[in-house]
Coordinates of C-alpha atoms and ligand atoms in Angstrom, one line a residue:
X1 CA 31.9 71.1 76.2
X2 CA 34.1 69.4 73.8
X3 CA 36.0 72.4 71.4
X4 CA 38.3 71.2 68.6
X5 CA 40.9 73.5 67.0
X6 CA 41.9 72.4 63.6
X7 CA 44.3 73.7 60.9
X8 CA 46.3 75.5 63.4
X9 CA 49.9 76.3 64.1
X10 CA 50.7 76.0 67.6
X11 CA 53.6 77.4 70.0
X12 CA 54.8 74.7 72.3
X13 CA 58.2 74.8 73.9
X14 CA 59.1 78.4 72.2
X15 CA 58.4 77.2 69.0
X16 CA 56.1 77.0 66.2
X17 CA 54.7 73.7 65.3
X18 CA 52.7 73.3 61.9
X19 CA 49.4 71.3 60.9
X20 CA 48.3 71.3 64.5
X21 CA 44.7 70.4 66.6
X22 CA 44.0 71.6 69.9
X23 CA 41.3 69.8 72.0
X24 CA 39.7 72.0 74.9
X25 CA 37.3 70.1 77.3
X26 CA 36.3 73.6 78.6
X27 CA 37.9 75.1 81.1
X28 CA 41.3 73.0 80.3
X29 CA 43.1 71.8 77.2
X30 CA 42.6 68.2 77.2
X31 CA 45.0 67.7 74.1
X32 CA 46.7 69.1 71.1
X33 CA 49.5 67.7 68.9
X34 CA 50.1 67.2 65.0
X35 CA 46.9 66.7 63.1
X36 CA 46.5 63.0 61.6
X37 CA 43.0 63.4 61.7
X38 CA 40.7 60.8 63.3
X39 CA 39.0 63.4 65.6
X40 CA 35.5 62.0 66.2
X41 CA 34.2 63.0 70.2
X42 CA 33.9 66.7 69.6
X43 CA 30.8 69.0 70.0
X44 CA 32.1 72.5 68.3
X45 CA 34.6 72.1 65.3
X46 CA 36.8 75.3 64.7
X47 CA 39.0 76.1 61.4
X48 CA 42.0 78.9 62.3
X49 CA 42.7 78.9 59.1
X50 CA 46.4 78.1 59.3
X51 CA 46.7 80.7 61.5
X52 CA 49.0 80.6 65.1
X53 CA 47.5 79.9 68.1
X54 CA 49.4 81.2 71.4
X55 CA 48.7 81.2 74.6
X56 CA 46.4 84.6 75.5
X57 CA 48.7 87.4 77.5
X58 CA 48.3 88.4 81.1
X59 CA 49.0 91.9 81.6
X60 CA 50.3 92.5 84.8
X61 CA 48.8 96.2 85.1
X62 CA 45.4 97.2 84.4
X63 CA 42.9 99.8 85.8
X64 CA 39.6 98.3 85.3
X65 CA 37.6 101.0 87.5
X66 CA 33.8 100.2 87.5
X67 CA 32.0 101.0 90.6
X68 CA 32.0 104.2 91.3
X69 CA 34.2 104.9 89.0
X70 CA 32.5 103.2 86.1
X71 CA 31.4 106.7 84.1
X72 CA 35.8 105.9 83.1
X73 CA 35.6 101.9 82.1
X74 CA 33.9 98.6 84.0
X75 CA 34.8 95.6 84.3
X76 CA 32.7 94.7 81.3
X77 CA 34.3 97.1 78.9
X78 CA 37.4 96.9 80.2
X79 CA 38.1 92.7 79.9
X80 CA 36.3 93.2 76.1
X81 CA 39.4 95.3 75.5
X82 CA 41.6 93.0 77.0
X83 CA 40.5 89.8 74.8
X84 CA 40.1 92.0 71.5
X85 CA 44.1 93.1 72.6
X86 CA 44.5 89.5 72.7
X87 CA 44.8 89.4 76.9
X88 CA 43.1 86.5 78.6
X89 CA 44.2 87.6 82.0
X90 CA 44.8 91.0 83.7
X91 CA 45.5 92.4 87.2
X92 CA 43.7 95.1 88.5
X93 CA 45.3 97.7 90.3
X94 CA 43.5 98.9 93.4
X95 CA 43.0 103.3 93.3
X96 CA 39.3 102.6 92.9
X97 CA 36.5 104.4 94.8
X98 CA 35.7 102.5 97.0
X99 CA 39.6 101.9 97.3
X100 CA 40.4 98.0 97.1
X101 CA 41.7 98.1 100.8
X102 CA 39.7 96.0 103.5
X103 CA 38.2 92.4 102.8
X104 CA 34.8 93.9 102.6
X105 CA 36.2 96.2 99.7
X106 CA 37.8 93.3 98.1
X107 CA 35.1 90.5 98.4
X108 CA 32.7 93.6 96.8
X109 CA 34.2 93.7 93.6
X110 CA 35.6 90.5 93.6
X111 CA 31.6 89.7 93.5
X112 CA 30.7 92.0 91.4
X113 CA 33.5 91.2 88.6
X114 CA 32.0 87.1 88.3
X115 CA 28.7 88.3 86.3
X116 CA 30.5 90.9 83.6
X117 CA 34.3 89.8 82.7
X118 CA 35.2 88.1 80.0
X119 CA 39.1 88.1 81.0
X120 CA 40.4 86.6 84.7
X121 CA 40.9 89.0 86.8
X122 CA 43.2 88.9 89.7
X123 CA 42.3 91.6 92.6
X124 CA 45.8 93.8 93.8
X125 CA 45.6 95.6 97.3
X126 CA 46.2 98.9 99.0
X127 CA 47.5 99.2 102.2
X128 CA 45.1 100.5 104.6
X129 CA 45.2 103.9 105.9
X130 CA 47.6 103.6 108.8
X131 CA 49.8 101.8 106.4
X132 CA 49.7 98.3 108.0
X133 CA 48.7 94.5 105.4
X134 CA 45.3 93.2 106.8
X135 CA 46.5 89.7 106.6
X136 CA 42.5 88.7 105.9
X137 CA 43.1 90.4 102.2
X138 CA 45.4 87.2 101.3
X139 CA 43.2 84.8 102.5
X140 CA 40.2 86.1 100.7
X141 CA 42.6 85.9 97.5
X142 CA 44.6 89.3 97.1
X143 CA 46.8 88.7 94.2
X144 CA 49.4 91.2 95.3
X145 CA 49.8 94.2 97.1
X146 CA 50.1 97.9 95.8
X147 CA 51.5 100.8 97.1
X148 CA 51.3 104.2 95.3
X149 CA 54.6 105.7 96.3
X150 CA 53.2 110.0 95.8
X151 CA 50.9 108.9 99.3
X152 CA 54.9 108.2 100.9
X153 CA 55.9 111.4 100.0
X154 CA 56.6 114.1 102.8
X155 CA 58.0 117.2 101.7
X156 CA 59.6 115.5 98.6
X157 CA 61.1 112.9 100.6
X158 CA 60.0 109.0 101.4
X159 CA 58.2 108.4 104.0
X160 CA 60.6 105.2 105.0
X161 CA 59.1 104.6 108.1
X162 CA 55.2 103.7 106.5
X163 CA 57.2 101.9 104.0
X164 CA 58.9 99.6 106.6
X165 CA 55.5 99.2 108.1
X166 CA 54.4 97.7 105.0
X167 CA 57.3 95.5 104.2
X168 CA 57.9 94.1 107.6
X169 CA 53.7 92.9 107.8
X170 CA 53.9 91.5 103.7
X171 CA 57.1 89.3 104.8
X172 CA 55.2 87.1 106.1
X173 CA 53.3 86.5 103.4
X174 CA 54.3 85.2 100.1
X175 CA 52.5 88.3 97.7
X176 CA 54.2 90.4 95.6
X177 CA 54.6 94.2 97.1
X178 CA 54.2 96.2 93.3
X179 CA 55.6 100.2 93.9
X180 CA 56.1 103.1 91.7
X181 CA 59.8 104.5 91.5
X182 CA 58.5 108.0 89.8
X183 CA 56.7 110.8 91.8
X184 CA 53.4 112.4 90.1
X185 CA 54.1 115.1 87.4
X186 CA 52.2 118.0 86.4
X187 CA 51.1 118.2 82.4
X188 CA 52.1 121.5 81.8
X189 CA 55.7 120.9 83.2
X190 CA 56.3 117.4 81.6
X191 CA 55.1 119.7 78.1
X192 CA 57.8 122.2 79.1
X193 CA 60.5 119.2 79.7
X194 CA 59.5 117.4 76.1
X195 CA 59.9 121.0 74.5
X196 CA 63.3 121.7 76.1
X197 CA 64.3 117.4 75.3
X198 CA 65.0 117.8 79.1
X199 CA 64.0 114.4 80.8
X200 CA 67.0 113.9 82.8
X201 CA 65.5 115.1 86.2
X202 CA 62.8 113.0 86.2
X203 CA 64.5 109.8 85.2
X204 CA 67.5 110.5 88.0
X205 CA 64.5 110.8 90.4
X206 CA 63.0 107.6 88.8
X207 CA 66.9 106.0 89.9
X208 CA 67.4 107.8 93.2
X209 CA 63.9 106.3 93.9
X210 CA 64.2 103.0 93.1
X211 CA 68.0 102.9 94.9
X212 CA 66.0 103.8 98.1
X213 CA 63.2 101.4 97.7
X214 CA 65.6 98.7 97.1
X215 CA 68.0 99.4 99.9
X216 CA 65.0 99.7 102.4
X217 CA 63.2 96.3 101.5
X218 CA 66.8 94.6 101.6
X219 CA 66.1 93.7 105.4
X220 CA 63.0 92.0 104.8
X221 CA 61.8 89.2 102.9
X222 CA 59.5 90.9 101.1
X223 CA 58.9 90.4 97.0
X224 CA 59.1 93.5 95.1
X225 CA 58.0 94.4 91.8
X226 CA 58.6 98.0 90.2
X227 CA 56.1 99.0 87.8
X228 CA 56.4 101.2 84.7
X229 CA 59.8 101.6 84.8
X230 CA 60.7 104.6 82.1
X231 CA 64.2 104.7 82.4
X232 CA 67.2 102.3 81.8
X233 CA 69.6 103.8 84.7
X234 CA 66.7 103.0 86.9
X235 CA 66.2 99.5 85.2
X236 CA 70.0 98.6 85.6
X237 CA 69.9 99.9 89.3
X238 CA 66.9 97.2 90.2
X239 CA 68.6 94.5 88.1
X240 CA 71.9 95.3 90.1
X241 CA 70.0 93.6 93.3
X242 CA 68.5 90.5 91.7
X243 CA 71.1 88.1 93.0
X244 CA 70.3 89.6 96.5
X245 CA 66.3 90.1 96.6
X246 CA 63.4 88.7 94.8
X247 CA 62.9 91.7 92.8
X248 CA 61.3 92.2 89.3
X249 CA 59.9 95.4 87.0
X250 CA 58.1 95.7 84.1
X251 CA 57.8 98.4 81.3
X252 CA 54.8 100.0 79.4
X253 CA 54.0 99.2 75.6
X254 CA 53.8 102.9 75.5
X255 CA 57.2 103.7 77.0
X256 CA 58.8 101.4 74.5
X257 CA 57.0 102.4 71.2
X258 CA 56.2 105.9 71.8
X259 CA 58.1 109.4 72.7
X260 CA 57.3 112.5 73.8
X261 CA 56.8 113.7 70.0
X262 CA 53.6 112.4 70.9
X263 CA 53.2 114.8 73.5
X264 CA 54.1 117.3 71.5
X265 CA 51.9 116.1 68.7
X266 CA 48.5 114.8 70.7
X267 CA 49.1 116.8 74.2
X268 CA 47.3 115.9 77.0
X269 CA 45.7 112.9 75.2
X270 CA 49.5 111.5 75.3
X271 CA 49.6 112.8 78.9
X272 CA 50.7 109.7 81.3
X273 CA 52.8 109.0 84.5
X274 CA 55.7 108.9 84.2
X275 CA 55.6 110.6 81.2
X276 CA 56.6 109.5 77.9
X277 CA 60.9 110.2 77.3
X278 CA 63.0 110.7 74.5
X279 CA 63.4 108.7 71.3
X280 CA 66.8 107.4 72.5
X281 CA 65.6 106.6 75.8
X282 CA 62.6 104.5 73.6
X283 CA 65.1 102.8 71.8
X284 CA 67.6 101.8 75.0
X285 CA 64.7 100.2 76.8
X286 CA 63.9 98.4 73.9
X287 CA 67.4 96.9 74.0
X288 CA 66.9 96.0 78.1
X289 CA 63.9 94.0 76.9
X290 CA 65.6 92.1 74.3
X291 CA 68.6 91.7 76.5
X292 CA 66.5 90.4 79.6
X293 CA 66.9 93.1 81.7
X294 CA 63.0 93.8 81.6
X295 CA 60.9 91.5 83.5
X296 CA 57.4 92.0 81.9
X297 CA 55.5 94.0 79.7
X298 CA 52.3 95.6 80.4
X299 CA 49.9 98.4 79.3
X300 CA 49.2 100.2 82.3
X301 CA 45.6 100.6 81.2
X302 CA 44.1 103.7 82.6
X303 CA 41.2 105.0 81.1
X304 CA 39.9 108.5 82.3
X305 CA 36.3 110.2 81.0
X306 CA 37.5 112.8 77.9
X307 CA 36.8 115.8 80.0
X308 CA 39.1 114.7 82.4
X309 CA 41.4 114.5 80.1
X310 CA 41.4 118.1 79.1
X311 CA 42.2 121.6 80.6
X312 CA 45.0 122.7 82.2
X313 CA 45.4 119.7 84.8
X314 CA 44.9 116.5 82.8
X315 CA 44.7 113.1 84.5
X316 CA 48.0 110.9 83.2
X317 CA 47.2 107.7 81.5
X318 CA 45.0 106.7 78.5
X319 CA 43.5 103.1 77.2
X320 CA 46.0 101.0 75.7
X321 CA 44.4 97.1 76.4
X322 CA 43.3 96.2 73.4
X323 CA 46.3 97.2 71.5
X324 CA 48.6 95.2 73.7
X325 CA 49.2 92.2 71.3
X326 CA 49.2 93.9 68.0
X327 CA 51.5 96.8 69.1
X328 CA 53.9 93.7 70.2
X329 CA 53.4 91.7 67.4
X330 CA 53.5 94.5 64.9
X331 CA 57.8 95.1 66.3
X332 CA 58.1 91.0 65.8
X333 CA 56.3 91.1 62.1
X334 CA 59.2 94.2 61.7
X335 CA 61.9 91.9 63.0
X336 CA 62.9 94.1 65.9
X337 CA 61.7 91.4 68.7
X338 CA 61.2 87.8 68.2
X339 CA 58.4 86.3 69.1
X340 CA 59.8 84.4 71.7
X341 CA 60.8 87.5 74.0
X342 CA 56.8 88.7 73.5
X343 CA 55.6 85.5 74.7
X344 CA 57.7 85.1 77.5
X345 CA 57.7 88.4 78.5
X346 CA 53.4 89.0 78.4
X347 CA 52.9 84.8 79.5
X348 CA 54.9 82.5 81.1
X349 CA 56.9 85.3 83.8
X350 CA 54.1 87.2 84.6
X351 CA 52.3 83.9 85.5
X352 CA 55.6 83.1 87.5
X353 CA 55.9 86.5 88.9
X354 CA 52.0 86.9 90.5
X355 CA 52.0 82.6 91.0
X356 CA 49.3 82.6 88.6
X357 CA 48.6 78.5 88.4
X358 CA 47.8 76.7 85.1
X359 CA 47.6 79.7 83.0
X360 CA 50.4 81.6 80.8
X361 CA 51.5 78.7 78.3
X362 CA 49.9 76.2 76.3
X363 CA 50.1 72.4 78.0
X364 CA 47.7 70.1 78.7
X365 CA 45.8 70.4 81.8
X366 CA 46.2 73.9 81.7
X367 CA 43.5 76.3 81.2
X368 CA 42.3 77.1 77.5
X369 CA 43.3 80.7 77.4
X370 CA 44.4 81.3 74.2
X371 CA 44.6 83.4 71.1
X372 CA 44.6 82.9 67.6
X373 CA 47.2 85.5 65.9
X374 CA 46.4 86.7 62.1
X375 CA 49.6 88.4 61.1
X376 CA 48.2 89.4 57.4
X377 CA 45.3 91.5 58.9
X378 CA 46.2 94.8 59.6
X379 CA 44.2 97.5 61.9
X380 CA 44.6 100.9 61.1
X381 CA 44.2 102.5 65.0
X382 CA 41.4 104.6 65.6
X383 CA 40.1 105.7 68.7
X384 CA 36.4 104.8 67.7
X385 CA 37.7 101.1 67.3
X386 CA 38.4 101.1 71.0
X387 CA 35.5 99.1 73.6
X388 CA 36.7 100.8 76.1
X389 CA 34.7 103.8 77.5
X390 CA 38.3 105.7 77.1
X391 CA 38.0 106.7 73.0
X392 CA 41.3 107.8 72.6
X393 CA 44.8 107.0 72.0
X394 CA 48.2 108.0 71.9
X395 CA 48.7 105.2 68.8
X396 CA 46.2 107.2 66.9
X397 CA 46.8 106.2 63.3
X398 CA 49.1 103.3 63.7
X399 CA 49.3 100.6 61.2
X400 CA 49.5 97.2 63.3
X401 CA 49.6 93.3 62.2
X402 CA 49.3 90.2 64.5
X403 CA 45.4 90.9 65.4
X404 CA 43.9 88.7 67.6
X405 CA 41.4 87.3 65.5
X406 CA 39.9 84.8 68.0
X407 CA 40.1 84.8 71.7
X408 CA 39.2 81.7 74.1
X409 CA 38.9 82.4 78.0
X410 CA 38.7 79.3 79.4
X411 CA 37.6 77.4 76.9
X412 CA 35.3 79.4 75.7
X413 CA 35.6 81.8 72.5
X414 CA 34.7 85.7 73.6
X415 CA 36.1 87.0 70.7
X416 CA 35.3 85.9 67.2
X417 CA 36.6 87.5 64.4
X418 CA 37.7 90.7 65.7
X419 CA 34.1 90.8 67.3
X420 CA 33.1 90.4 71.2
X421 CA 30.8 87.2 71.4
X422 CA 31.5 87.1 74.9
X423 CA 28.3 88.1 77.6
X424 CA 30.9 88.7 80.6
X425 CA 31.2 86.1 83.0
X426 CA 33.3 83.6 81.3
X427 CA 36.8 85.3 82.8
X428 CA 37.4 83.8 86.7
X429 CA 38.8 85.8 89.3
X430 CA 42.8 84.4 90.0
X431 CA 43.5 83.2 93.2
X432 CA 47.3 82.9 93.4
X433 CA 48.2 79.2 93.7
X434 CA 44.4 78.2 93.0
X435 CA 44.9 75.2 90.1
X436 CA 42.0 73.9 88.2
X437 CA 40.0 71.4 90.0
X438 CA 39.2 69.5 87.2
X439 CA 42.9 68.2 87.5
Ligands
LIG1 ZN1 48.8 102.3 86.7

């Protein structure tokens, strides 16, 4: 299939190029450049309308659930709210039921995924039970490895000797090991913390932790990546050992836009882990991103069923895929991050970070994952908008631009106007290093 893009602008080479075509001889981009016209060997011929085309995000942490778990989201509705939030790829974090811990496990849902997404997936890890890598996960195509650091707990204190167990087996492999620095936190406390503007405990914690982590995994070879990192002492204290370890973190959209006003204001709808900090502490990671202290930004998609998001013990995290683009794009519309640091940031490291082949930037040969960007449409934000089986949201009545208007997996468009068109099936599960075989 033959797809030509007219009437577009394009971003090549971190910048914007007018009066553009792109060519897709699905699954690749065969060609793209200024638009002199002449275009005759095409079979679909697509208008954007002057709008910008840029390479569809991968976010970097996503619970897509399904299985037994699929009353919360599948892997159906959860990849329609990644393209609608203008994400082509995602990785999927492995706290599933069945857990995604032994190659059976793995080639299960791996299997089961082909038929229903409309995003690639890549397939994250859990250590087994008696804390040891099965080496067989990598081979089948494990994009990284995840450990949830409240199972290394033991009276409040790491369990370092599990966690050398870990490090010392995934050395001698070349996968990412992704961690928590923050330990699990009760709702009704976290409320009592937001009410008394008292977050400093849990972000010294989030520091201390990290400071551990980092000074275990020194005597390995292991890659590490820290996700959801909430607080910027704890950012500055990973950045302090890039020169010495490969070592990366990312941040939420949630931690950067939002504060625990909305705790206050929503309650356990806004309930998350770690939970959401003050204003100020909004605003400094904010500057770590702009300044490049901040690796990657995700959403940490974790959608629960509503009753489990109410009485007195809440489950943290909420559904926040398909606002990924438009949250970002709404701060670069306001001036307050260029558009640059959200393309880099949600594309090209991510890609670099999980050795994601071919995907992440817009070059021929590459894969045609891409989004086209309308930054005069807005979307007011309400929860009955959202695709996922999670109807709620802690940007309840936000006012976003930058709406991914169309959405190409592969070559092929899944979202068309705001609209899924996509049956499931046209996202491919990553296999770090895999490159298309069409090249
Ligand atoms: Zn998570």
């Amino acid at each position: 299939m033959r797809l030509l893009i007219r009437n577009c602008k394009l971003y090549v080479n971190d910048r914007i190029v007018e009066n553009c075509f792109l060519l897709i001889e699905t699954p690749l981009i065969a060609d793209f450049g200024i638009d002199h016209g002449g275009h005759s060997s095409y079979d679909i011929n697509l208008n954007a309308r002057g709008r910008i085309l840029l390479p569809g995000m991968i976010d970097a942490h996503v619970h897509l659930r399904d299985q037994l778990l699929s009353y919360k989201e599948d892997f159906k509705t959860g990849t329609a709210s990644a393209v609608l939030g203008g994400v082509t790829s995602v990785i999927d974090m492995p706290n599933n039921d069945p857990p995604t811990n032994t190659p059976t496990n793995l080639l299960e849902r791996m299997e089961l995924a082909k038929s229903k997404i409309l995003a690639n997936v890549g397939f994250t890890c859990k250590p087994s039970v008696n804390h040891s890598i099965n080496l067989e996960l990598s081979k089948i195509g494990a994009i990284a490895f995840k450990v949830f650091l409240y199972e290394y707990m033991v009276d409040g204190f790491l369990d370092t000797s599990s966690l050398v167990k870990i490090l010392s087996s995934l050395s001698k492999l070349d996968r990412v090991l992704m961690l928590h620095c923050n330990i699990k936190s009760k709702f009704s406390e976290v409320l009592k913390l937001a009410r008394r503007r008292s977050m400093f405990k849990l972000c010294r914690i989030e520091k201390e932790l990290a400071e551990s982590i980092l000074r275990i995994a020194q005597a390995y070879k292991a890659r590490l990546h820290f996700c959801h990192v909430s607080c910027p002492k704890a950012i500055e204290a990973i950045n302090k050992r890039k020169g010495f370890m490969e070592v990366s973190l990312e941040v939420t959209i949630h931690h950067l836009l939002l504060n625990y006003s909305t705790l206050e204001l929503l309650g356990s709808i806004a309930h998350v882990d770690p939970p959401l900090k003050s204003k100020s502490t909004a605003t400094s990671l904010f500057k770590l991103l702009k300044s490049g202290a901040v690796d990657i930004v995700v959403t940490d998609h974790a959608p629960h069923a509503i009753f489990e998001k109410e009485g007195d013990d809440p489950k943290p995290g909420f559904p926040n895929l398909q606002l990924m683009m438009p949250t970002l794009m709404t701060q670069v519309k306001k001036g307050r991050l260029s558009l640059n640091t959200v393309v880099e940031k949600t594309t090209i490291k991510p890609a670099e970070i999980f050795r994601i082949k071919k995907r992440g930037m817009i070059r021929k040969g590459y894969y045609a994952d891409l989004v086209e960007v309308d930054f005069k449409r807005k979307l007011k934000v309400k929860s009955q908008i959202l695709v996922s089986k999670g109807k709620y949201t802690p940007f309840e009545g936000a006012i976003l631009v930058g709406i991914p208007v169309r959405t190409y997996v592969n070559g092929i468009c899944v979202n068309d106007d705001y609209t899924i068109v996509g049956r499931g099936g046209e996202g491919k599960v990553i296999i770090p290093g895999d490159e298309p075989h069409e090249c």
